[in-house]
Coordinates of C-alpha atoms (C1' of nucleotides) in Angstrom, one line a residue:
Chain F
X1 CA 0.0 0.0 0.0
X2 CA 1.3 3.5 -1.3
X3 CA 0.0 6.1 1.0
X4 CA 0.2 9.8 -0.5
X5 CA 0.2 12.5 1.9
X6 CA -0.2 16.2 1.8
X7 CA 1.0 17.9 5.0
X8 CA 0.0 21.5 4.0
X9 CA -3.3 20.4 3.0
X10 CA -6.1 21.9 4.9
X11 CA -7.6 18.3 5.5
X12 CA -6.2 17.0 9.2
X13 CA -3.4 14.6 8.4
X14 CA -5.3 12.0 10.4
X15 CA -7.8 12.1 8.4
X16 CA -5.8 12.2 4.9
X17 CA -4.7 9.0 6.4
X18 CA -7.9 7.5 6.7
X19 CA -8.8 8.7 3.5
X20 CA -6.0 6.8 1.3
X21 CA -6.4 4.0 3.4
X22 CA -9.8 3.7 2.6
X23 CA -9.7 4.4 -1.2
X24 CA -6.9 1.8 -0.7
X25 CA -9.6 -0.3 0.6
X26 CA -12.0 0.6 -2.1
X27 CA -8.9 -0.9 -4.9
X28 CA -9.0 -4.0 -3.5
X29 CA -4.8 -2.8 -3.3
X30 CA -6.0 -4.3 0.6
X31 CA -8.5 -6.8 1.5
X32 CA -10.0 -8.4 4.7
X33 CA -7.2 -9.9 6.8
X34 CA -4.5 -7.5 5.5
X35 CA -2.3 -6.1 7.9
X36 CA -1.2 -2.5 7.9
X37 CA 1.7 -0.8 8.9
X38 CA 2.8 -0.1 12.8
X39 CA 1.9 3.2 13.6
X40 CA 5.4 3.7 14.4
X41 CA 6.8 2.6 10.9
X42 CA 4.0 4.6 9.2
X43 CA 4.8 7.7 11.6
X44 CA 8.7 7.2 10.5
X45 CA 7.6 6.8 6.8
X46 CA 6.0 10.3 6.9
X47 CA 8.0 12.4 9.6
X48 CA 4.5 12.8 11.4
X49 CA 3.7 12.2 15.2
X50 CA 2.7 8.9 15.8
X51 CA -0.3 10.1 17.5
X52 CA -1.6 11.4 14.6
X53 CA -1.4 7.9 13.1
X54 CA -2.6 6.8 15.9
X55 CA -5.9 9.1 15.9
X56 CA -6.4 7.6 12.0
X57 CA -6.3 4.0 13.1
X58 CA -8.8 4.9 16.0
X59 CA -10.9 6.1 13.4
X60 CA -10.7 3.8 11.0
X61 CA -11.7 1.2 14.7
X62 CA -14.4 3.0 15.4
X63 CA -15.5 2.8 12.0
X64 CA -15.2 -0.8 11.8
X65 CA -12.9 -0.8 8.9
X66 CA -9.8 -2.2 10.8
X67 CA -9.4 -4.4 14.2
X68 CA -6.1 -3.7 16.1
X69 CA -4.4 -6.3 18.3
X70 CA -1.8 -5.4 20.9
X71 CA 0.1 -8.2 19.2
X72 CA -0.1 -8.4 15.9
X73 CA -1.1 -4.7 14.7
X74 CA -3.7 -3.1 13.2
X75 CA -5.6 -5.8 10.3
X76 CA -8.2 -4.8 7.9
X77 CA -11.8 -6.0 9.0
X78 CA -14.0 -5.4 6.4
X79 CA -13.8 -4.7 2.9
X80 CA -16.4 -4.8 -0.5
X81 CA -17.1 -8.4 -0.2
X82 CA -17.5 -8.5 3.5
X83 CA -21.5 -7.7 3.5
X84 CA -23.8 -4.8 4.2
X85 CA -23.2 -2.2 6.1
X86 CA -24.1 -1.3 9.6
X87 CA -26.7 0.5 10.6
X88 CA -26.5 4.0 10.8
X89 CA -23.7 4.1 7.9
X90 CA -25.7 4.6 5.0
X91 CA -28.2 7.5 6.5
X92 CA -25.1 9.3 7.6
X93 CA -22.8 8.8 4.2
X94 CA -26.5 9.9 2.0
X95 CA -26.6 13.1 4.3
X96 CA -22.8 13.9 3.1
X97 CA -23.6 12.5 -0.3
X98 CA -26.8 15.4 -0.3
X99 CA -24.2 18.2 0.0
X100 CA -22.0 17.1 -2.2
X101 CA -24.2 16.9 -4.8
X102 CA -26.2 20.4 -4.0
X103 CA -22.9 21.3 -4.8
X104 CA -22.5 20.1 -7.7
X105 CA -25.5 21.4 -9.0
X106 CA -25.2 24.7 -7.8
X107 CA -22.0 24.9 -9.2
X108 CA -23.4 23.9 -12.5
X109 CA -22.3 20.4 -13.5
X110 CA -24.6 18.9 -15.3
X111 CA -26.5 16.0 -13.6
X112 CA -25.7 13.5 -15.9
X113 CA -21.6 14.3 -15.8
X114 CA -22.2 14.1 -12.5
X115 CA -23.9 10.2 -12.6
X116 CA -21.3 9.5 -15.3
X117 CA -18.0 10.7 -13.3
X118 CA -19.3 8.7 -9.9
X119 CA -20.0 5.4 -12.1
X120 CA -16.2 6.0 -13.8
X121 CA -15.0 6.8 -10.2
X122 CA -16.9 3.6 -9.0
X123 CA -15.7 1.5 -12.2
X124 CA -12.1 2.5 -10.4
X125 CA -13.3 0.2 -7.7
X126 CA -14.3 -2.9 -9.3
X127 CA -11.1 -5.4 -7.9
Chain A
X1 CA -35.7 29.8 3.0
X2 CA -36.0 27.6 6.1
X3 CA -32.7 26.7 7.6
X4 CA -32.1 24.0 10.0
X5 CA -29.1 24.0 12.0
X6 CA -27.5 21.3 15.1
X7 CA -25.7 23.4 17.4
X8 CA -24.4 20.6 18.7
X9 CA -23.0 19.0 15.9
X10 CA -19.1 18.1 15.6
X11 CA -19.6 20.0 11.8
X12 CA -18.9 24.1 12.2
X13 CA -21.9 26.2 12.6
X14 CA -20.8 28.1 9.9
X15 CA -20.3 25.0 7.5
X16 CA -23.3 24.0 8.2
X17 CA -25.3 27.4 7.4
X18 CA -22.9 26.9 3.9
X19 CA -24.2 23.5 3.4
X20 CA -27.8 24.4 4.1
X21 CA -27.8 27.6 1.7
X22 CA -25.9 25.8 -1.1
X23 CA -28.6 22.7 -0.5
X24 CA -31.1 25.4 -0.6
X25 CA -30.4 26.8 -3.7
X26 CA -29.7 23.0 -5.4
X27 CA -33.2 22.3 -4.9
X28 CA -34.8 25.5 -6.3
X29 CA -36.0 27.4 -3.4
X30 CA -33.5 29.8 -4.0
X31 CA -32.7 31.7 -7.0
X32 CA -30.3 33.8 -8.8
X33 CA -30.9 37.1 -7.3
X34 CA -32.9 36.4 -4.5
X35 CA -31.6 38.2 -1.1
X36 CA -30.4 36.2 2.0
X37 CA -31.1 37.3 5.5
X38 CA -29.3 39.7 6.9
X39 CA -26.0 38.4 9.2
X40 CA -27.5 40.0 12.3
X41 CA -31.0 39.2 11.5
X42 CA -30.4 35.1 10.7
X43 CA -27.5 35.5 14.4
X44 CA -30.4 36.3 16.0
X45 CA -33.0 33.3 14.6
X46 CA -30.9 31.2 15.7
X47 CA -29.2 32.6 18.8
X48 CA -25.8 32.8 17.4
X49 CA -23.2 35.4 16.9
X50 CA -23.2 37.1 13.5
X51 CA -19.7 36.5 12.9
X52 CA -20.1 33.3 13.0
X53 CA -22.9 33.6 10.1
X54 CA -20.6 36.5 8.6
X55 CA -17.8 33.5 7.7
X56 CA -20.5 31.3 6.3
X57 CA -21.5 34.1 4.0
X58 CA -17.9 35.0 3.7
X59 CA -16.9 30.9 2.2
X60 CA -20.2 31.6 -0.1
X61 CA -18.9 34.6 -1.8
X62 CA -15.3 33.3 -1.8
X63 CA -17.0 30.2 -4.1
X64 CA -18.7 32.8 -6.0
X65 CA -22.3 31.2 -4.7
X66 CA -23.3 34.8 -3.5
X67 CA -22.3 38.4 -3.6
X68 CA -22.6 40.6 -1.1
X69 CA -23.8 44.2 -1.4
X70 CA -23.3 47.1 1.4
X71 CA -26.7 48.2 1.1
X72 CA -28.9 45.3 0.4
X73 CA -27.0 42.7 1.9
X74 CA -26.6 39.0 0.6
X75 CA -27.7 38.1 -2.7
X76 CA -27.8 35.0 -4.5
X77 CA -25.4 35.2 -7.6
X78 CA -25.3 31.6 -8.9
X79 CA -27.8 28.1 -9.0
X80 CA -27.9 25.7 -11.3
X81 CA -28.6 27.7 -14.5
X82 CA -25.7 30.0 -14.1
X83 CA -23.3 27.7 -16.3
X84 CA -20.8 25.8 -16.0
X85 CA -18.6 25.6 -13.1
X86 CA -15.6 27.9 -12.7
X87 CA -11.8 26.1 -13.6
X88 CA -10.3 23.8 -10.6
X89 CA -14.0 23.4 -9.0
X90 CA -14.6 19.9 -10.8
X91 CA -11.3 18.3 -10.0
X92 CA -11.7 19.6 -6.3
X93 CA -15.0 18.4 -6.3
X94 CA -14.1 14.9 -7.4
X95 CA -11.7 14.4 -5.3
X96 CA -13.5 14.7 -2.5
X97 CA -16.6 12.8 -4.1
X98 CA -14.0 9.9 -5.0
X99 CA -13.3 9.4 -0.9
X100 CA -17.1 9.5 -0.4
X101 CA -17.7 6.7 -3.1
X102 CA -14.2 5.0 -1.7
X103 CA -16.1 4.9 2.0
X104 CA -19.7 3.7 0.3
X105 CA -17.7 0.8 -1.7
X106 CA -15.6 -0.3 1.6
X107 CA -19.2 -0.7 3.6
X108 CA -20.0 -3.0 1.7
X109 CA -23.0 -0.5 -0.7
X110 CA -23.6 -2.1 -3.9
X111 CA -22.1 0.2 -6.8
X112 CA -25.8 0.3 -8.3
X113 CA -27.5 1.0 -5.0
X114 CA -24.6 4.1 -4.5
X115 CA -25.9 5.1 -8.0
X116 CA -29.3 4.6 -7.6
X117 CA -28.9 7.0 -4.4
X118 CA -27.0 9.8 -5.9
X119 CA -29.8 9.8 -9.1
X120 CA -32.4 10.1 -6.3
X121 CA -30.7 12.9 -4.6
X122 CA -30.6 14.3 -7.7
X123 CA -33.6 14.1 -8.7
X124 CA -34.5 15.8 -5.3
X125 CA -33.0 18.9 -7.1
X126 CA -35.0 18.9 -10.1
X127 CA -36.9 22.2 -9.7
Chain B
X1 CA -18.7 61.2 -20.1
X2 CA -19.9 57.8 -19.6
X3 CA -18.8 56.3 -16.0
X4 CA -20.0 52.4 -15.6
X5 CA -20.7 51.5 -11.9
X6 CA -21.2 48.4 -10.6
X7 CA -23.0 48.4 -7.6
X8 CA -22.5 44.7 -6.4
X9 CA -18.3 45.4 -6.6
X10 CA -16.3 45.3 -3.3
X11 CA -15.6 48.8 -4.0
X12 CA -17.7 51.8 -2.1
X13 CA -19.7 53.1 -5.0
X14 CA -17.8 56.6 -4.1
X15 CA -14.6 55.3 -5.0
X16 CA -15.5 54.3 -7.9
X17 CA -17.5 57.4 -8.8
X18 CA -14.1 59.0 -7.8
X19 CA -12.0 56.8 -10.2
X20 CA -14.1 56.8 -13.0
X21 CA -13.7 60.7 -13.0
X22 CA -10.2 60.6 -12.8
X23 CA -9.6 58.2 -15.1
X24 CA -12.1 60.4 -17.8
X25 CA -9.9 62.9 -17.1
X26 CA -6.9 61.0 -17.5
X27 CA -8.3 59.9 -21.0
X28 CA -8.6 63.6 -21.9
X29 CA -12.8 63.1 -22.1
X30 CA -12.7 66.3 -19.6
X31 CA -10.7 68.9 -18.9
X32 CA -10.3 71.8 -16.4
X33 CA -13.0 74.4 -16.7
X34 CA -15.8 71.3 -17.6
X35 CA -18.9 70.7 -16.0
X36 CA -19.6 67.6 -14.4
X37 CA -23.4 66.1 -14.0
X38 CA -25.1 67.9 -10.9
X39 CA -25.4 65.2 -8.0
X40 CA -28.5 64.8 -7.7
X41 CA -28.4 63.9 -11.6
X42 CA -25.8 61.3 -11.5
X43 CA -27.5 59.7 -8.5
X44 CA -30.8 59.4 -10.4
X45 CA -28.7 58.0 -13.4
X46 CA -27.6 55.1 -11.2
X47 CA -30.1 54.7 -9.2
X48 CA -28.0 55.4 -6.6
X49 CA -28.9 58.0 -3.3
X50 CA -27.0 61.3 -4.1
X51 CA -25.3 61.2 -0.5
X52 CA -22.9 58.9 -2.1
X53 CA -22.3 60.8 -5.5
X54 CA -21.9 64.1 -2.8
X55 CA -19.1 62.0 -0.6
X56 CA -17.1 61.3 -4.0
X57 CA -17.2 64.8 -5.6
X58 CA -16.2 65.7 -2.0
X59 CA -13.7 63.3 -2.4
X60 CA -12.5 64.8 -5.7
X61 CA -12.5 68.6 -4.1
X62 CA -10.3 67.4 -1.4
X63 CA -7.7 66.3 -3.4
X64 CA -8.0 69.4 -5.6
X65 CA -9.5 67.5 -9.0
X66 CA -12.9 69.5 -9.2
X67 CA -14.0 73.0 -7.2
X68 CA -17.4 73.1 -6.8
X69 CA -19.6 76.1 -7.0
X70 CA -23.1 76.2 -4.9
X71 CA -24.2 78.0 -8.2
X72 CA -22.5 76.0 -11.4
X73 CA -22.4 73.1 -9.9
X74 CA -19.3 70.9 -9.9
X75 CA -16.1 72.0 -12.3
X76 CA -12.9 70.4 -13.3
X77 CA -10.1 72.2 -11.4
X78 CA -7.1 70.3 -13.1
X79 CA -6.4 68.0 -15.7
X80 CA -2.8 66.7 -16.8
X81 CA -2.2 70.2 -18.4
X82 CA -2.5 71.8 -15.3
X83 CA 1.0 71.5 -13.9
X84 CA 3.0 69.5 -11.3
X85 CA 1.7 67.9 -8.6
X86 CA 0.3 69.5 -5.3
X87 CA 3.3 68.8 -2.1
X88 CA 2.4 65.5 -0.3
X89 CA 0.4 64.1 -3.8
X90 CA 3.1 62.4 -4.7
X91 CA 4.9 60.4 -1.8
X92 CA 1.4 59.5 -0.9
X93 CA 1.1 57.9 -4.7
X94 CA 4.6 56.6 -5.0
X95 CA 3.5 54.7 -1.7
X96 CA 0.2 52.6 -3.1
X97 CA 2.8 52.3 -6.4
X98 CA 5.1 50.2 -4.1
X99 CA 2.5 47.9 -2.7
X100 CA 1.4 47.4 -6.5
X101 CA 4.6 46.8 -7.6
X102 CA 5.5 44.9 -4.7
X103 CA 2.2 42.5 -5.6
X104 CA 2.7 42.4 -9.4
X105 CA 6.0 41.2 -8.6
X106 CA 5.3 38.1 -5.7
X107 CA 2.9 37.1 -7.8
X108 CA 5.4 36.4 -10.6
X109 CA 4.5 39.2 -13.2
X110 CA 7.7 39.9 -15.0
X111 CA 9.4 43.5 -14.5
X112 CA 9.7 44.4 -18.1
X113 CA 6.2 43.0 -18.7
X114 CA 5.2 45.2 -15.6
X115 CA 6.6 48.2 -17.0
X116 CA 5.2 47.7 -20.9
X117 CA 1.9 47.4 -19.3
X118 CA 2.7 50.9 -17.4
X119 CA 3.4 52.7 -21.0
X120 CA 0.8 50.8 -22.4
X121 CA -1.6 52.4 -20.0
X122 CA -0.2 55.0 -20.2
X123 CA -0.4 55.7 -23.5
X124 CA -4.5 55.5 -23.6
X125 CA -4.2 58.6 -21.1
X126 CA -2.3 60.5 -24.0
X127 CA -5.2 63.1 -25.0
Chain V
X1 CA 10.9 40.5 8.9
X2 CA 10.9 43.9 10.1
X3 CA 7.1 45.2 9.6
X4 CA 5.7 48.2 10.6
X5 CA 2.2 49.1 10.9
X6 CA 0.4 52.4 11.7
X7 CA -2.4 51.6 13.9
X8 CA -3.9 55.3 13.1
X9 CA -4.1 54.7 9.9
X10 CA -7.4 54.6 7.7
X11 CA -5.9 51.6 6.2
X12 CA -7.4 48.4 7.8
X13 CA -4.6 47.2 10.0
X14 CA -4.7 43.5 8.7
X15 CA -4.1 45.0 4.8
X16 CA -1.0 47.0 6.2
X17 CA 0.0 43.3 7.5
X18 CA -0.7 41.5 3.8
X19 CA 1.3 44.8 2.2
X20 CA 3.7 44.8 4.6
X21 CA 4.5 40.9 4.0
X22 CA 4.0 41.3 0.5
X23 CA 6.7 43.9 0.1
X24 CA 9.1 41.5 2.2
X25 CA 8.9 38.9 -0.4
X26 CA 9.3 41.5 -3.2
X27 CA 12.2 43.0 -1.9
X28 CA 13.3 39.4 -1.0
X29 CA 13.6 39.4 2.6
X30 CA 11.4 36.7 2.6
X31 CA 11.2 33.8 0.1
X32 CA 9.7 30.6 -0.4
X33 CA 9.1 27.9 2.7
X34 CA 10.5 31.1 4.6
X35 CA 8.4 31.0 8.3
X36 CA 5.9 33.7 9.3
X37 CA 5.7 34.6 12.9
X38 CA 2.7 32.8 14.5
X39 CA -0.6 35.1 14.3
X40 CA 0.1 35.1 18.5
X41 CA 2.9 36.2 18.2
X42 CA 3.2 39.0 15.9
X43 CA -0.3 40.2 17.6
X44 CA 1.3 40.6 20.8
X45 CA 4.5 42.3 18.8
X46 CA 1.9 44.7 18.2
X47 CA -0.1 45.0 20.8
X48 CA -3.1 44.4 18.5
X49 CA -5.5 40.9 18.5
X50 CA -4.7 38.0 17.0
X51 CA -8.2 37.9 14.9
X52 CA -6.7 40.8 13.0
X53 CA -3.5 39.1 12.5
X54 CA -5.6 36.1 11.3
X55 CA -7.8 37.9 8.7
X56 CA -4.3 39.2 7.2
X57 CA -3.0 35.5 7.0
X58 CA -6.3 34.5 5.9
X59 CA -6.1 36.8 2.9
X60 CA -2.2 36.1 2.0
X61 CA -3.6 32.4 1.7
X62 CA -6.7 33.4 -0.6
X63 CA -4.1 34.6 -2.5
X64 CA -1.4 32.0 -2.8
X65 CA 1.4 33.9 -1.0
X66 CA 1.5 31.9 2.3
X67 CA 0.5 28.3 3.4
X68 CA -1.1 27.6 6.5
X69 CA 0.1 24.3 8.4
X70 CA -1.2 23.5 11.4
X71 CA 1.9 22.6 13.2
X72 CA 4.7 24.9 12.2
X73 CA 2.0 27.8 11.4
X74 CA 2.6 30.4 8.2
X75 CA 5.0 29.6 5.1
X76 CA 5.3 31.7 2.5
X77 CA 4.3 29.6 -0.3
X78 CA 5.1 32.1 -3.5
X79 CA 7.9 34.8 -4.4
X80 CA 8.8 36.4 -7.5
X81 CA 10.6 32.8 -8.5
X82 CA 7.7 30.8 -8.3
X83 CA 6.7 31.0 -12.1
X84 CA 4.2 33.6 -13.8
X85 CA 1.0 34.5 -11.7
X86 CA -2.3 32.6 -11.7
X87 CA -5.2 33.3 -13.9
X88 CA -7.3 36.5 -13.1
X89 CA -4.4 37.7 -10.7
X90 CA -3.2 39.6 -13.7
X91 CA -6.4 41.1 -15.5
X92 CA -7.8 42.4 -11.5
X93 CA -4.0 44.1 -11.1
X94 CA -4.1 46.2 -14.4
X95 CA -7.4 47.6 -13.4
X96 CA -5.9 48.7 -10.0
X97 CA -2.9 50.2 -11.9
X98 CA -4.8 52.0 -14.5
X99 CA -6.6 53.5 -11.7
X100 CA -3.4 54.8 -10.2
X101 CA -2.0 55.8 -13.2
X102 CA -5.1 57.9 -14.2
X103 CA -4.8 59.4 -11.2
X104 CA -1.2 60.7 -11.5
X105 CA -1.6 61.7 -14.6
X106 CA -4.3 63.9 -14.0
X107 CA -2.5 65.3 -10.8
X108 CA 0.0 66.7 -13.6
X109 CA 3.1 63.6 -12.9
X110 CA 5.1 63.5 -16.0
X111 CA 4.8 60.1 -18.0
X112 CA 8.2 59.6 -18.7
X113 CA 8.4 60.9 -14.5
X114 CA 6.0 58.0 -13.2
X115 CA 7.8 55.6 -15.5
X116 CA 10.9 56.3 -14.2
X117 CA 9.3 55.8 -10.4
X118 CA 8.0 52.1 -11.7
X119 CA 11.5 51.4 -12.2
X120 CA 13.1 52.7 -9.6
X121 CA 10.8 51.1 -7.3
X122 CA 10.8 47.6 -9.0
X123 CA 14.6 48.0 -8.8
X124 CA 15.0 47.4 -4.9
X125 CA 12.7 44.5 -5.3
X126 CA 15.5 43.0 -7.4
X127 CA 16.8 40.6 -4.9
Chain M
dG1 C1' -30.0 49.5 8.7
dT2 C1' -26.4 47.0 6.2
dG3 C1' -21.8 44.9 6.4
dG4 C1' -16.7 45.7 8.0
dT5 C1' -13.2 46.1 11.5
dC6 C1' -11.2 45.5 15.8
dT7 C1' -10.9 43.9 20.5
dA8 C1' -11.2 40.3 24.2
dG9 C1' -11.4 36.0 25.9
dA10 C1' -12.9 31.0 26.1
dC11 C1' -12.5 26.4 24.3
dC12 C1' -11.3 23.0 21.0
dA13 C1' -8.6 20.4 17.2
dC14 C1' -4.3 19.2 15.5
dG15 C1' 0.3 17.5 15.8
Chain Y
dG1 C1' 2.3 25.4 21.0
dT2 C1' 0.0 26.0 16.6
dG3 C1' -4.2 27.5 14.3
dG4 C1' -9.6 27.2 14.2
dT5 C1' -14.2 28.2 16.1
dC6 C1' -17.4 30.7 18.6
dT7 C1' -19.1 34.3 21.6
dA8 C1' -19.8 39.2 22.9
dG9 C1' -19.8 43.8 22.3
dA10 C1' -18.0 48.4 20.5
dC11 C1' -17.3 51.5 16.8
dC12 C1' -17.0 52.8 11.9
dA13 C1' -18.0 52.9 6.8
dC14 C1' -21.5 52.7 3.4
dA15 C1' -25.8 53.8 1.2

DNA sequence: GTGGTCTAGACCACG
DNA sequence: GTGGTCTAGACCACA
């Protein structure tokens, strides 16, 4: 996994983190069972704290994308193929999906560039 | 306009009273030219300070959503017949859409269900 | 003379009332000893309240550009024929010239292209 | 960086901030990945609040001359080496100049005078 | 009456 | 220790 990180950006470095591990995810460039990097190594890797690393992983927990073991690290817990999702995910992703595309529109791109660009981003997906 | 704000929410007041405008205007019920509240007047609906409404209005104009006018305050300056979107808006715009769609694929939400979803939303902003 | 306002700009409509009449008069359009529209005319014109059109002729009167009679109405005091520069005018000017040329130049604009621009405007002022 | 501010003046305090920085980069005191003082800081070198110090920052940023990182706070992001200036930068500065250049040539300043002043001025900005 | 500027101080997010 | 958010209130500029 090739993480790309942008520590100017205004997103939160934690959450950049989250981010590209997610869309790693997403790739199938990671599946279930995968392990990722110590939060130390990836800390080293990027000259960040390892708290910050730490917060992402926490995240990512809470989320119930990843399972961390005092032993053997942080794993990957669920990816495309490992079901539905829980409840309360999809009412809260639709509520951030609502702005983004009132954005869209107000901005002007056309609603079916809009469909066609999230099926292409989608297609991007398919492992 | 009717506005609904969680003061409680983790998301910035002043986000949110973005998010709610540009939704707003996405789904018709605002048009180009129509006015906004006044800072102090919308502060006081909903028992905030009018800085804080004063940045929201401030991030509107700065994505050229509104202008702002000394005398008559706030006025709507683009929606969805206005044209296409400005240079640099769409690839920002993607980006972010492609972490959303990355987070909807990794739950486990069928690609034609994520679709189906966005067409809906949408279609919510047909006016 | 034909100014253009735009009454949604950033710019107080008086300042740009101001400029406009400078810049006629830079053009050679006017010249000392001409009338300008009456203030309550202009406002009418614009649609504007004739307060504002009062503050920029005061404007103009203060930094000796137009005299204004209770009985004629405003008049062109000076025009580029009219001589050198009042004491103070011109440290003041040189002093907004810096900040210009200090932005043209951070943001990457070339020095000679600076300076062909300069004559370039300049040359439009030639009457 | 040796700024100085006149907290009389008409002009907003967190614009004599922006110019002031600004002319640093021109004259190259300041260049790229260069530090800012943190807004705390240069507030209480001023005995003014560190909102007003913000809003300056803020603007820089809107403008692509500084970066904002959370940890080690303001980096100046462009100087007169960082390649040609974005688009609209240029067409919004030549309106501003021929504004200022109207106005000193109707105050009677030579042409071949206030092109010599460009020069001179853009001549201690050569680093 | 509108927005803009500045001050002052509290609390939180980030790293 | 850095910037970000929010509150509160005063005063000014603009129209």
């Amino acid at each position: 996994m090739n993480l790309s990180l942008d520590l100017d950006s205004e997103v939160p470095i934690y959450q950049q983190i989250r981010d590209r591990i997610v869309e790693a995810i997403a790739c199938g460039e990671a599946r279930e069972g995968d392990p990722l990097p110590s939060t130390r190594q990836l800390a080293a890797d990027f000259g960040i704290n390892f708290h910050t690393v730490n917060k992402a992983y926490d995240l990512l927990r809470h989320q119930g994308v990843i399972r961390i073991n005092r032993k053997s690290g942080a794993v990957i817990r669920r990816d495309a193929a490992s079901g539905p999702p829980e409840a309360g995910f999809t009412d809260d992703w639709e509520e951030r999906m609502r702005v983004l595309l009132a954005e869209a529109t107000v901005h002007g791109l056309d609603r079916d560039e809009v469909v066609r660009r999230c099926e292409t981003l989608l297609e991007g997906f398919r492992s």
